[in-house]
Each structure stands twice: as structure tokens, then as C-alpha cells.
Short mmCIF file of C-alpha atoms in Angstrom, two decimals:
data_model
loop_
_atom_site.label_atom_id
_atom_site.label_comp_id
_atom_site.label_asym_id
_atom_site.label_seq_id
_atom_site.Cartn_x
_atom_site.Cartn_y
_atom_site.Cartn_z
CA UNK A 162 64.89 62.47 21.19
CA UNK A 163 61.86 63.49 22.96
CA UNK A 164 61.97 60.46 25.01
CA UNK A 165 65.68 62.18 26.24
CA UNK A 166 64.31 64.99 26.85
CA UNK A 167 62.00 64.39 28.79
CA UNK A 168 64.41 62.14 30.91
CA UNK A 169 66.14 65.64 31.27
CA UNK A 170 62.96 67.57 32.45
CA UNK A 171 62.13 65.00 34.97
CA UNK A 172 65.90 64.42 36.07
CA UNK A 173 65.80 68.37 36.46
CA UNK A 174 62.55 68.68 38.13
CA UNK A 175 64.04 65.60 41.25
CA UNK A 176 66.61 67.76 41.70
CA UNK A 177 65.11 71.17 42.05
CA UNK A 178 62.66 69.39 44.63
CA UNK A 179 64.97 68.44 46.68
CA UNK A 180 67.11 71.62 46.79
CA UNK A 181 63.42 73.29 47.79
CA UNK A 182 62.72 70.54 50.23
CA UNK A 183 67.04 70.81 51.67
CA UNK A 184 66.70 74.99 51.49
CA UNK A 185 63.04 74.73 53.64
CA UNK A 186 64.70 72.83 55.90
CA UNK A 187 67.40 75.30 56.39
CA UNK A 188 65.12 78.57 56.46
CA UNK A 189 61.39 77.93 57.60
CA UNK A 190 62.65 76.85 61.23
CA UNK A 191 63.69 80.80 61.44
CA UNK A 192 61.72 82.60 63.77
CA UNK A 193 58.79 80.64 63.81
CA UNK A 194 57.21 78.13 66.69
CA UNK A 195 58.18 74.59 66.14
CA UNK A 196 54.09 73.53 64.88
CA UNK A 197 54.42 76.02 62.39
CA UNK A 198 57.68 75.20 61.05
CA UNK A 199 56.50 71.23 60.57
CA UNK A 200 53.70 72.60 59.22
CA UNK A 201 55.94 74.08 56.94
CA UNK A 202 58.26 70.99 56.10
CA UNK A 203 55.38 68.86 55.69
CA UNK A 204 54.23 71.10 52.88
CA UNK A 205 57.75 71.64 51.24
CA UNK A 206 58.28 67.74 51.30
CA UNK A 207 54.77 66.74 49.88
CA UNK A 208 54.84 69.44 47.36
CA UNK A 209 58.16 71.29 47.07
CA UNK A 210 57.06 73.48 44.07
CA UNK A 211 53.43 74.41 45.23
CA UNK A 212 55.09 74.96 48.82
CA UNK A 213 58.01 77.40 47.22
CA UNK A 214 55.15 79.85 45.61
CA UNK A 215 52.98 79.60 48.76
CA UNK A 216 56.12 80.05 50.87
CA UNK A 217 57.50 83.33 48.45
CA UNK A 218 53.69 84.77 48.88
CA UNK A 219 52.78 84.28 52.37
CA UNK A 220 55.89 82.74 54.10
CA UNK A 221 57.62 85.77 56.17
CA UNK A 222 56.30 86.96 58.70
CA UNK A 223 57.38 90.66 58.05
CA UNK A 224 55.62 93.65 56.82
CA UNK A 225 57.64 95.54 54.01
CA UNK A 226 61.00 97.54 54.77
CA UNK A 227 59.05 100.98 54.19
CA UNK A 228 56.12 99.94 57.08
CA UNK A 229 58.92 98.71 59.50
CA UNK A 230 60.89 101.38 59.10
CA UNK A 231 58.18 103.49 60.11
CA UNK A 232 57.26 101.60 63.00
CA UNK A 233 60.74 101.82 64.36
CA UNK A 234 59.16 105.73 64.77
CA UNK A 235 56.15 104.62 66.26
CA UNK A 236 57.26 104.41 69.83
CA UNK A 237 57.87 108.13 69.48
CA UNK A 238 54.89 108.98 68.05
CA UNK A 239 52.65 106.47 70.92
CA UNK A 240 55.10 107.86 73.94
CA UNK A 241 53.89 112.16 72.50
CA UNK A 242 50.14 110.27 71.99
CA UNK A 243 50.02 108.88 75.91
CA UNK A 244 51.67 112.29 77.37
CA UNK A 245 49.00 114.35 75.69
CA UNK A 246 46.20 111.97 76.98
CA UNK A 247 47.38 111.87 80.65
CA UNK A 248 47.10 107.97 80.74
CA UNK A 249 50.21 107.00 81.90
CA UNK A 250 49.99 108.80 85.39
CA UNK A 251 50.02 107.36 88.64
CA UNK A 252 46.41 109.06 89.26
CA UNK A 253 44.68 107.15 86.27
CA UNK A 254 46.24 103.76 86.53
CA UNK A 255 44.20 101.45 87.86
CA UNK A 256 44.93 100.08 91.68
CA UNK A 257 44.06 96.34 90.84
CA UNK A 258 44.15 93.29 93.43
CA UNK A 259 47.73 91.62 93.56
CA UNK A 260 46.73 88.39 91.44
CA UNK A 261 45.02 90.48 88.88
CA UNK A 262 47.70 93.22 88.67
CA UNK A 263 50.07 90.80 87.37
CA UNK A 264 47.70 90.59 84.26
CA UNK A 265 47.55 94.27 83.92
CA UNK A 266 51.91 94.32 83.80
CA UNK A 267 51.87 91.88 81.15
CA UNK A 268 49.56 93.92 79.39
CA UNK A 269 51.51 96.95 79.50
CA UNK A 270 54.92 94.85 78.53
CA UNK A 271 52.95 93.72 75.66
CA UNK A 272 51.78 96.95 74.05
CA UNK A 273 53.03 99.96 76.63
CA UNK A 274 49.49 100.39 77.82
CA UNK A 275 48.31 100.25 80.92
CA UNK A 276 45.47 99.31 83.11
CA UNK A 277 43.35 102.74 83.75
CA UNK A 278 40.57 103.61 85.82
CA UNK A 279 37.29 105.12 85.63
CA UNK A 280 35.10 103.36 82.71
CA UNK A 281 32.13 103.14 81.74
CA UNK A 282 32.18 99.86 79.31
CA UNK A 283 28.69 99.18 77.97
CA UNK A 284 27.93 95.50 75.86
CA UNK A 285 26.37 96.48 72.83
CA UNK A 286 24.86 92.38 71.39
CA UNK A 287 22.29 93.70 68.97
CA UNK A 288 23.44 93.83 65.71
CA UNK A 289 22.26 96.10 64.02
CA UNK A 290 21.39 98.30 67.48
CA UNK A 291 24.92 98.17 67.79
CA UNK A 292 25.29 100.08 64.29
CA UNK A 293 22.86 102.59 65.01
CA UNK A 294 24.64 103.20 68.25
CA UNK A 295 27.54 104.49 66.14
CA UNK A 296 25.84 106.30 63.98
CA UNK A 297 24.31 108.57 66.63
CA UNK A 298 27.53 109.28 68.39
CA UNK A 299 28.42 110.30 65.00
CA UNK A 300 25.49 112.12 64.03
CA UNK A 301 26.78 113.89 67.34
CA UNK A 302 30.80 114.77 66.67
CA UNK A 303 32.13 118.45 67.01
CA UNK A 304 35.35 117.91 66.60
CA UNK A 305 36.84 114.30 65.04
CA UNK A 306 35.49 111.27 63.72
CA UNK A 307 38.08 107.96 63.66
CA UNK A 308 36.96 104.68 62.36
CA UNK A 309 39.19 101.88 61.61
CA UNK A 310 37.34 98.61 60.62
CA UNK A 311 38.79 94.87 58.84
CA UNK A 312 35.40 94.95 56.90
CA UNK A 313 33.77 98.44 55.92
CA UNK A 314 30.71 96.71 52.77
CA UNK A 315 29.31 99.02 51.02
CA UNK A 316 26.18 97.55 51.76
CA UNK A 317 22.97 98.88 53.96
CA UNK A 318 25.24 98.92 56.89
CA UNK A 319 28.23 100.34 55.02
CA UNK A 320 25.77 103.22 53.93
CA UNK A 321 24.41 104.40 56.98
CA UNK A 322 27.86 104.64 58.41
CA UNK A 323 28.72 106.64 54.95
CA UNK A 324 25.94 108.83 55.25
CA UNK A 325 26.51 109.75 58.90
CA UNK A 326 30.57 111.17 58.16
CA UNK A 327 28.86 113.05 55.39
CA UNK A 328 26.32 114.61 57.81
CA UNK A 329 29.38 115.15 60.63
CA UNK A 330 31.71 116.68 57.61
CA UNK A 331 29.00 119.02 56.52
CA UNK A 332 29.39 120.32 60.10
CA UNK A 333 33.14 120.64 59.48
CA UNK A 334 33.69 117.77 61.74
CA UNK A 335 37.20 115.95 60.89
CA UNK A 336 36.41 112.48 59.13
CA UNK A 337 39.24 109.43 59.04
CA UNK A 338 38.82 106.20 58.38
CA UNK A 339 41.17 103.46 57.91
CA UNK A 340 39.81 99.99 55.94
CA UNK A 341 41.73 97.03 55.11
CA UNK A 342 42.74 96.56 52.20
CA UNK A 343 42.01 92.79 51.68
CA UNK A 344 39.16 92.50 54.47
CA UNK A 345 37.13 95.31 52.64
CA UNK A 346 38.92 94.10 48.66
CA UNK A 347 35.03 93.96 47.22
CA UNK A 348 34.41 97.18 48.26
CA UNK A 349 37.48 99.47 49.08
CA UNK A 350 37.31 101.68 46.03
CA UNK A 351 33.67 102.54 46.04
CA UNK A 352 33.90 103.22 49.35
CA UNK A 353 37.02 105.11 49.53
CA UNK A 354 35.81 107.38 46.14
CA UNK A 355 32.77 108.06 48.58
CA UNK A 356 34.59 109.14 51.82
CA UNK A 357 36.65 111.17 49.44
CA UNK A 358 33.85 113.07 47.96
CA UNK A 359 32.64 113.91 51.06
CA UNK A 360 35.92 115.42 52.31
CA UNK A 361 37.24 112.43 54.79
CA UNK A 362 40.75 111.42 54.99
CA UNK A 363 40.47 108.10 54.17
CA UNK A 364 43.66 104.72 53.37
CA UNK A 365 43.71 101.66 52.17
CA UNK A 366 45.55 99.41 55.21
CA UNK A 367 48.40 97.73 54.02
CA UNK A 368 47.74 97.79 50.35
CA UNK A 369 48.89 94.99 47.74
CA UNK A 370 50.12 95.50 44.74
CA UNK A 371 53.28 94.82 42.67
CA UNK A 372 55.60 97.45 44.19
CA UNK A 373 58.65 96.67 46.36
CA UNK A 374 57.22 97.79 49.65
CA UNK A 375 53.90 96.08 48.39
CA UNK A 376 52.55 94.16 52.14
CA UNK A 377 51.82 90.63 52.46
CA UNK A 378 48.73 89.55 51.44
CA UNK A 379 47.68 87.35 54.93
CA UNK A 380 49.31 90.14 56.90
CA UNK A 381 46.07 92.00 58.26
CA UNK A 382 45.12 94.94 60.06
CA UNK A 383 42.11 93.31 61.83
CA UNK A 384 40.91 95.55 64.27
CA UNK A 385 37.71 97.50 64.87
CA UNK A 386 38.14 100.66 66.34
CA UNK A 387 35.43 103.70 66.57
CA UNK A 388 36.61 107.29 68.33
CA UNK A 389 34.38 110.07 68.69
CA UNK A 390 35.57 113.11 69.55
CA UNK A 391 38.13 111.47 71.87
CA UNK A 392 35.65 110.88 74.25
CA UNK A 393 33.63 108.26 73.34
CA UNK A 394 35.10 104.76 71.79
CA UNK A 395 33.62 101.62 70.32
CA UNK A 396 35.28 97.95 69.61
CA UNK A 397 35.14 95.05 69.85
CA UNK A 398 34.16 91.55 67.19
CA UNK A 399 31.67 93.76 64.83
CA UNK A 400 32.25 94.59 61.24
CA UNK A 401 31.06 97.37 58.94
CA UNK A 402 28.77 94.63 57.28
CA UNK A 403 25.49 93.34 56.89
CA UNK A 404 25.01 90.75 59.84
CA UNK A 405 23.78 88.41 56.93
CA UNK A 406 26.47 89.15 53.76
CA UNK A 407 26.04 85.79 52.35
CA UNK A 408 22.33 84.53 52.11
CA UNK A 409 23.52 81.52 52.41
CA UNK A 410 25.16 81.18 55.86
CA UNK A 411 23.70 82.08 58.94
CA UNK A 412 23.82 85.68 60.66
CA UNK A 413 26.75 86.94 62.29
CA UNK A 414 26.73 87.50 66.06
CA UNK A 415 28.74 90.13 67.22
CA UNK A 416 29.69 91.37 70.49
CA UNK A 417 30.54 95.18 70.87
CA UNK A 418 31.50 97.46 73.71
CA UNK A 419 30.86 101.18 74.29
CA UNK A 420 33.73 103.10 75.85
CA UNK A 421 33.81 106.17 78.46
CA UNK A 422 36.46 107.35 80.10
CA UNK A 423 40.27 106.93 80.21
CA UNK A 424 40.38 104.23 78.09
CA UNK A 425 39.13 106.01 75.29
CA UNK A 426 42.58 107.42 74.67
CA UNK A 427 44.20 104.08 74.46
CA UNK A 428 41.99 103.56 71.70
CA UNK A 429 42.87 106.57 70.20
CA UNK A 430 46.33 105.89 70.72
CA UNK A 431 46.52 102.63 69.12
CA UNK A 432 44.14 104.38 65.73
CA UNK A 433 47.06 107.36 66.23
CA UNK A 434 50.12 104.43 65.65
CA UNK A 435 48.00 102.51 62.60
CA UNK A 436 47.08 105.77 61.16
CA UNK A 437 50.57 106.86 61.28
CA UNK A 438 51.70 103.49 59.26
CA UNK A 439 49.31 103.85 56.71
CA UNK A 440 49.86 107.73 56.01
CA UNK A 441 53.16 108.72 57.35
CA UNK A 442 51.07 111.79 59.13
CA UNK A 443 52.05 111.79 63.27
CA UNK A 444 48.20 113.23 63.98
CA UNK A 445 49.49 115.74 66.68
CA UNK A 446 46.45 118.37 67.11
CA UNK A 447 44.45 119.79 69.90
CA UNK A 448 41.36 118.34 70.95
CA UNK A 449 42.17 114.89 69.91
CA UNK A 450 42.21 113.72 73.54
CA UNK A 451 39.33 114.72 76.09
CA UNK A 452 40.31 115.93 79.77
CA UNK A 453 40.45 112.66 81.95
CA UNK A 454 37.56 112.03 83.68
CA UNK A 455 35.91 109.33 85.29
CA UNK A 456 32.98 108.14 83.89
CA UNK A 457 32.24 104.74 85.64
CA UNK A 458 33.95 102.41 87.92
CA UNK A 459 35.76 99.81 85.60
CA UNK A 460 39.30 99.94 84.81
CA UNK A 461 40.54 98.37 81.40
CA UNK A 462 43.27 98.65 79.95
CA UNK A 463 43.40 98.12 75.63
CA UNK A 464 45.97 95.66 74.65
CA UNK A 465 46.76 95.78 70.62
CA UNK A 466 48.80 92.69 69.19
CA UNK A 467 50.24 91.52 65.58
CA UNK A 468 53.40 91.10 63.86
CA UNK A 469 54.53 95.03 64.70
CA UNK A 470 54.85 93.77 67.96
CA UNK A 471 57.81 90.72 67.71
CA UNK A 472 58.30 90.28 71.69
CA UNK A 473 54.88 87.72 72.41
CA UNK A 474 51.76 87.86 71.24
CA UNK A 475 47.99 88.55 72.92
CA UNK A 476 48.38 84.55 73.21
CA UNK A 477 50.78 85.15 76.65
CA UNK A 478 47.86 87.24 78.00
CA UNK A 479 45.70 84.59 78.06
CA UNK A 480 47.46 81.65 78.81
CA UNK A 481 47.97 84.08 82.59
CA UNK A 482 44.33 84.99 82.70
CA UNK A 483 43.50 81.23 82.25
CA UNK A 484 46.17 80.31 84.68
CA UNK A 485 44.55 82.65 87.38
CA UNK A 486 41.34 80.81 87.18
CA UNK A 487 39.71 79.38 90.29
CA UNK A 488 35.89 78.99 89.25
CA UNK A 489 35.32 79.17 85.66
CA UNK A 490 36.49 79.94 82.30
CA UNK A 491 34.17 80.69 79.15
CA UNK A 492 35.58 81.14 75.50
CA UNK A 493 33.34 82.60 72.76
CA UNK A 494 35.55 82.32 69.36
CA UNK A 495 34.42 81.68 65.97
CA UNK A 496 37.52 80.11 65.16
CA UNK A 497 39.35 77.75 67.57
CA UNK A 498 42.69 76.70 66.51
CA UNK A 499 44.77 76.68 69.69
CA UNK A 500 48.63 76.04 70.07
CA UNK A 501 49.96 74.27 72.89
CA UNK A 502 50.11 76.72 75.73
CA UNK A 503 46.37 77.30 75.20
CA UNK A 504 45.55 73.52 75.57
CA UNK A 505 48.00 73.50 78.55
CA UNK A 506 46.37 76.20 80.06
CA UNK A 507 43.02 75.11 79.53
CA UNK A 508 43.66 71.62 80.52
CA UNK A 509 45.55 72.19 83.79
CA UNK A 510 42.19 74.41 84.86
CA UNK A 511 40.04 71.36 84.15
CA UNK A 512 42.69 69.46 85.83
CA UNK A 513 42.63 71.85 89.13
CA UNK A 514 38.67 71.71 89.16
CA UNK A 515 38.00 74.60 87.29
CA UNK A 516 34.64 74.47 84.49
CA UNK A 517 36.07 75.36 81.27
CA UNK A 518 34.02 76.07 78.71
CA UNK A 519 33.79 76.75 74.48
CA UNK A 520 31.25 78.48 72.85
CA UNK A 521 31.59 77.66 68.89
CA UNK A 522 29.22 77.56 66.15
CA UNK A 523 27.61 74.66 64.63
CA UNK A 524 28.20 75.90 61.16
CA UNK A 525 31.84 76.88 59.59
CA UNK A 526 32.83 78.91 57.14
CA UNK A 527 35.58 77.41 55.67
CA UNK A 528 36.76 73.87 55.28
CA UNK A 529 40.13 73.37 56.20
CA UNK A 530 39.68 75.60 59.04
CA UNK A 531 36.15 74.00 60.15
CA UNK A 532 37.78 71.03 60.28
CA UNK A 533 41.24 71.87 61.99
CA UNK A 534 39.23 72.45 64.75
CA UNK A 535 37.39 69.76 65.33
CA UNK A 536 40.27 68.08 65.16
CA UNK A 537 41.16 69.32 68.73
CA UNK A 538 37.47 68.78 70.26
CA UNK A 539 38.04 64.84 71.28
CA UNK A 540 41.62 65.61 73.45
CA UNK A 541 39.50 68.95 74.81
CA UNK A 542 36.24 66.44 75.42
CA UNK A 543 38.77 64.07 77.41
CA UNK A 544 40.05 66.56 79.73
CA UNK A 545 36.88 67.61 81.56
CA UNK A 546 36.29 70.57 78.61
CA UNK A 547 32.91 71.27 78.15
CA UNK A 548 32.08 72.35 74.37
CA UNK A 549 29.22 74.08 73.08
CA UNK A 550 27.79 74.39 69.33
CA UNK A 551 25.68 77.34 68.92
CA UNK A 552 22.51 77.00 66.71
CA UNK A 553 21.10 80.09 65.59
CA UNK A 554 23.84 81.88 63.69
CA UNK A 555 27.44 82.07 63.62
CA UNK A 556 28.74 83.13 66.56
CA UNK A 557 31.62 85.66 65.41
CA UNK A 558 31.88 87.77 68.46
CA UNK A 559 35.57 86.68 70.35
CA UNK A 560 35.40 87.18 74.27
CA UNK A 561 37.25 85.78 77.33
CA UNK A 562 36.07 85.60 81.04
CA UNK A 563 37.89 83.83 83.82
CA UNK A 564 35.55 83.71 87.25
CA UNK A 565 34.12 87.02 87.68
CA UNK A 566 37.55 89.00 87.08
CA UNK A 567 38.59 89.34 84.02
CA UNK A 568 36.41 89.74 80.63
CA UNK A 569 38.68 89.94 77.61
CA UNK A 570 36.39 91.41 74.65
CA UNK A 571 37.88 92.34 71.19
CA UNK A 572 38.66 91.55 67.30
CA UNK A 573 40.81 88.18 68.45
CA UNK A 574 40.46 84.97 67.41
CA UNK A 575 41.88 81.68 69.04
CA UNK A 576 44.26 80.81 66.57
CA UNK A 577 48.23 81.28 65.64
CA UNK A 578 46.93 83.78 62.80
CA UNK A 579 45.13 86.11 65.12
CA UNK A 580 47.99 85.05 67.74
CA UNK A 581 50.92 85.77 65.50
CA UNK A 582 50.09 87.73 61.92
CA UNK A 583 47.09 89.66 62.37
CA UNK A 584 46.97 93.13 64.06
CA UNK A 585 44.23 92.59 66.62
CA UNK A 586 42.59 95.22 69.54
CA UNK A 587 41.65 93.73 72.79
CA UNK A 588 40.02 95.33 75.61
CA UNK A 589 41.06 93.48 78.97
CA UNK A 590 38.29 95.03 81.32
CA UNK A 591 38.92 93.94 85.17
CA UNK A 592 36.68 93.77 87.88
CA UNK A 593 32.64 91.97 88.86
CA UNK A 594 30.81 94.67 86.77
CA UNK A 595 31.87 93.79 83.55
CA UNK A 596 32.43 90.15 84.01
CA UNK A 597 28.82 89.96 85.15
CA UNK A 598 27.35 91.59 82.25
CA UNK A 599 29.30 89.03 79.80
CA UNK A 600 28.26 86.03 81.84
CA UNK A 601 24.59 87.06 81.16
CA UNK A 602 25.49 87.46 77.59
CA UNK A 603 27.09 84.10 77.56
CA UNK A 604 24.57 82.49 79.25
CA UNK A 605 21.84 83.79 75.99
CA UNK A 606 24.37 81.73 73.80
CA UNK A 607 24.44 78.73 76.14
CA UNK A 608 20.59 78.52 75.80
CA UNK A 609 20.51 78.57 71.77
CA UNK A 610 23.54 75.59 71.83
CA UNK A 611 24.08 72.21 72.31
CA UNK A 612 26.42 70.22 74.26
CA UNK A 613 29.08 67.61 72.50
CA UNK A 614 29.11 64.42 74.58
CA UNK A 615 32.49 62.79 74.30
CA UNK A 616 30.88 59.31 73.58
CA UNK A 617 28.95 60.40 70.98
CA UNK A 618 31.52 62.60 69.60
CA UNK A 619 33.99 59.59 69.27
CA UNK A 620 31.53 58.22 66.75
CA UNK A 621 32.83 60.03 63.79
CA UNK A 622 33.85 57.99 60.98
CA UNK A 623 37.23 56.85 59.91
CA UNK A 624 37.30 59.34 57.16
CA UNK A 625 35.62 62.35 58.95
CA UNK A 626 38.70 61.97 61.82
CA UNK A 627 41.20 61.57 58.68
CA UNK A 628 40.01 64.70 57.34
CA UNK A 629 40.39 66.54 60.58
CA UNK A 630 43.65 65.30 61.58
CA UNK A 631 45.23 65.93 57.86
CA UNK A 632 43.67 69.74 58.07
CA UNK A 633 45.11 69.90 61.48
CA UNK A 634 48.85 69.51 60.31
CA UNK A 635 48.28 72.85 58.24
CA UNK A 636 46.72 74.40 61.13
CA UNK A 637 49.29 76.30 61.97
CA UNK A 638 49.46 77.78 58.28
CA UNK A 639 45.68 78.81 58.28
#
């Protein structure tokens, strides 16, 4: 009898695999690029049943009904945000050169903002000088404080941020903050029990849980955004975290920028649109936007990205940039899993003459993804691309430049996840004055690295390339 049964069990099980593996291949090729949908398949038919639960958890790429429903009111709520702050106006967009105005469209058809004049954009590469930065402009607030961050540790750095909103709201000085809820799960409540003490406004970003509009647990608000007072804005790659959280990796380096001018308000704008999502408040007061005023000579223009936005993602932006290229183009990324256009775009500037090169780190922090990516360096190697491990940390800051042009700095990786189902904030900043300053950052990095040479790299052992290649076919799941 038990023999029969479990005939049945197993007879059962065959045929529930393949009506997973038969319904996969009828559903995951919905809205999704072809990689990712054989990454996909490949799970489904190796392991139907694991791939169903990992599918039901982390397959759509939709926030819940309640947050789209309120981003269908967001354009509103942007379009009232950009009137107020004078940005839109044919006096504070930016005149750029023809082949670099082409950038700034795409930009705006990306995101609705648009190139702007009169920056000041300062590189802030010090970790923890970067930190204290902050903190003074906050020590200095009359009027708001807005701070939206993937990671906010309660930790040393966590608690000198902390302690400087309770200084600015014991001057009555308005305090919100917006965390993520999975980037900051260690610490959210702690630190939200704090802010709330102290008299901030302070949400979880798209919280879990086990309620019908409950969000996706990979779908992530990863941005880093700072306002003070409407005037003065920070972003860019850094954290609210100790540069060394685990003793037992390397130090996080971070890249940061400083904002005057303009621009500020598209910062604001974009913390105005997630701060609506998360609270269902349309912040509409006085004050929260300074008079326009120039306050240097660089016009940027802040592009935000994620799955809010379904026409394209950040990844069109760059794919142009590259394809303007006519000297050089540098990529600083902690995590390089590129799609297709990327490669394309990288190798026809090696092709054309252009030096193309990656700045990585020597050390990753996670297997499958660690080795995903070196999956891609030998096809990069053969095409002229120059790659570069760095030594003395992990590099986690994420920045662009192509010639002396265009500097891209912000919270975005180069992979589909960044690409496609994270929120992410990049600041596209045009012009010599910018790109300069980054090249003389990137050039620090290039002196603590060292250079793969294809021959050598092609030395790997049969395994090692058979455990990059196999972690590459879920790359586009990671």
C-alpha cells in the first residue's frame, strides 16, 4: 500500500512540475527583457517548485495596487512641486551644446526633469567628512530638514545624524526622513522610535508585511537624498552607515556631491513624489523651495529611475552618454552586471578608438553576484576594455564620465536590478568643471588598483569559469 502511494505522490508531483514549467512558459515572457525571462525558464525547468515560491515572492515587477494607485496622482503632485520651484522655465533650463542637449531631452522624457543652470556641485570623497558635512548643514536648518536614505544604522554614523534633527527640532525646524524598509530592516524600529521622540515625521519605505497591499520584498527605494532648507542638497552613493559595518570586509568608498542652486529643487521634487507614496501627504507649504538663484556655473539636471517609471529605465541614459563618447569613458560601480545594450555600447566605443574603462573592487560581497560578473570580464578584456580591481576597500561609490562632458554621479548600480526594480537618483551634471573634478577622483582609485591582463585572466580554471558562467544565467534575477 505504501509502495502505491507513493507511486501516487510522485506521479502527482511529474505532473504539477510540468504544469509550473508549461504555465512559466506562458507568463514570465510578460513584460520582461528576453535575458530575464530565460533566466526565468531556466529556473522553472531545473526546479519548478523552488522557482514557483521564488517566482510568487519576487516575480512581478509591480508595486502593490494601493502604491500604484497613488502614483497615478503623482504627476499632479510633481507638475504643483516644479511650478512652485520655478524649474521648468525657459530662464533656468540649461542652454547645452547640440550633442549634449540630446542627453538632457532624454533625461527629461525619462523623469520630467530637466537640465537647469546655475550649480554649484561640490565632490564630497571622505567618508566620514562627507557625514559631518551633513550634519553641519543640519546643525544649520531654519526651516525643513528632508533625508531619504536605503541604509540609515543606528550606529556611530546613524547617531550623529540622529542627534543633529534633534538639535534642528529643538529649534522648531521641520524634521522628515524616509528609510527603507528592508535596506535599514536591522535597524528601522530603533531608529524610527528615536526620530519619533524627537518630534520628526518619519516612514518606513515600502514596508513588508502580510497585508494585501504589503510591497515586494526586492522592490527598493534606493536612493540617497539630503534637502536642507530647500537650498542646499546632498546625494549621491553614501549610506547612513559606518564606512566599515562588517569588520570583516573592507571599508566602503563612497562618492557624494553637495548641491547649490536650481537643482536643489529637483531633489526636492523627487523626496516630494516618494514622500507622497509612503504617506499619502502632497507636502504643499511655503518655504519648501528657495528663490532661484545661481550659485555656480554647472547645469545638472536629477534624473530618478525604478519600476514607478515603466517607459525605460536610467539604462537608456547611458547607453546615449556612452554613445556620444569621443575620448574616454570611466565606470566606477560596485556591482557590474550589464545587459546587452551596455556591452554594445561599451564595445562599439572601444571599437571607434575610444579608452573605456572599469573601476571594480577586488573583493565582493556576495557570491553569485561576485561571480556573475566576472563572468563578463574575458568578452570586455577582448574588446579593447580596460578593467581595474581596486585594492584598498570596496569601492561602492557608482559614477559615469564620458570625455570631459558628462559626469553621471548617484545611488545606481550597473545592473538590470538597479536598471529595472530599484528606485535610484542620478545626478547627470554637464559641462568641463565637474567632469574634471571626477577625473581627479578617478584617477586616486586608478593609483590604489590593478590592471587585469587578458592573458593572464584566461588562466582561470575549468571550474572557476563554470562557476561564473552558471551564476551568469541568473544574472538577470540578482
Amino acid at each position: 500500500m505504501s509502495a502505491v502511494i507513493a507511486f501516487l505522490w510522485a506521479y502527482a508531483l511529474t505532473i504539477a512540475s510540468w504544469v509550473i514549467r508549461i504555465g512559466a512558459l506562458i507568463l514570465v515572457p510578460f513584460r520582461r527583457s528576453p535575458a530575464a525571462a530565460r533566466g526565468w525558464l531556466l529556473l522553472f525547468f531545473i526546479a519548478p517548485l523552488p522557482a514557483l515560491l521564488l517566482f510568487l515572492v519576487i516575480g512581478s515587477p509591480k508595486h502593490p495596487k494601493r502604491r500604484r494607485k497613488l502614483f497615478e496622482e503623482l504627476p499632479e503632485i510633481l507638475r504643483r512641486a516644479i511650478a512652485k520651484a520655478g524649474i521648468a522655465t525657459r530662464e533656468t533650463r540649461a542652454d547645452l551644446p547640440d550633442r549634449l542637449d540630446q542627453i538632457g531631452d532624454l533625461g527629461s522624457g525619462l523623469a520630467g526633469l530637466p537640465p537647469v543652470k546655475g550649480n554649484r556641485i561640490d565632490l564630497l570623497e571622505d567618508y566620514d567628512g562627507s557625514i559631518d558635512a551633513l550634519v553641519a548643514e543640519i546643525d544649520k536648518a531654519e526651516h525643513h530638514v528632508h533625508l531619504q536614505y536605503y541604509i540609515f544604522a543606528d550606529d556611530r554614523t546613524g547617531r550623529k545624524i540622529l542627534q543633529a534633527v534633534e538639535r534642528a527640532r529643538e529649534r522648531g525646524v521641520t524634521c522628515r526622513v524616509l528609510i527603507d524598509a528592508i535596506g535599514s530592516i536591522r535597524w528601522v524600529k530603533p531608529i524610527l522610535a528615536r526620530l519619533e521622540a524627537a518630534g520628526a515625521e518619519a516612514h518606513r519605505i515600502l514596508p513588508l508585511g502580510m497585508r494585501r497591499n504589503a510591497s515586494r520584498v526586492d522592490l527598493r527605494n534606493h536612493r540617497k537624498i539630503a534637502v536642507i532648507d530647500g537650498k542646499i542638497g546632498f546625494t549621491g552613493s553614501q549610506n547612513i552607515v559606518d564606512a566599515q559595518p562588517d569588520r570583516s570586509a573592507p571599508p566602503n568608498v563612497e562618492l557624494v556631491i553637495r548641491v547649490e542652486g536650481p537643482a536643489v529643487a529637483e531633489l526636492q521634487a523627487v523626496f516630494i513624489g516618494d514622500w507622497y507614496l509612503e504617506s499619502g501627504t502632497a507636502l504643499d507649504e511655503a518655504n519648501l523651495f528657495a528663490p532661484s538663484a545661481d550659485a555656480g556655473d554647472v547645469p545638472a539636471q536629477f534624473v530618478p529611475s525604478g519600476p514607478d517609471y515603466p517607459i525605460g529605465g536610467i539604462d537608456l541614459l547611458f547607453v546615449a552618454a556612452m554613445n556620444l563618447a569621443r575620448e574616454e569613458i570611466v565606470i566606477v560601480t560596485p556591482y557590474f552586471i550589464p545587459n546587452d545594450s551596455i556591452i554594445a555600447a561599451l564595445t562599439s566605443a572601444a571599437l571607434r578608438g575610444v579608452k573605456v574603462r572599469i573601476m571594480l573592487s577586488r573583493y565582493s560581497d556576495g557570491f553569485l553576484v561576485g561571480n556573475a560578473q566576472r563572468s563578463y570580464y574575458a568578452e570586455l578584456l577582448r574588446a579593447g576594455i580596460e578593467i581595474h580591481l581596486y585594492e584598498n576597500g570596496f569601492v561602492h561609490a557608482k559614477h559615469i564620465r564620458i570625455d570631459r562632458d558628462i559626469a553621471v554621479i548617484g545611488s545606481c548600480n550597473m545592473d538590470e536590478r538597479s536598471f529595472r526594480l530599484n528606485a535610484e537618483a542620478s545626478m547627470v551634471c554637464y559641462g568641463p568643471e565637474v567632469a574634471s573634478a571626477v577625473a581627479e577622483v578617478e584617477r586616486r582609485y586608478f593609483d590604489n588598483a590593478t590592471q587585469l591582463e587578458k592573458e593572464s585572466w584566461a588562466q582561470r580554471s575549468l571550474i572557476t569559469k563554470t562557476m561564473e558562467n552558471s551564476a551568469r544565467l541568473l544574472s538577470d534575477l540578482l
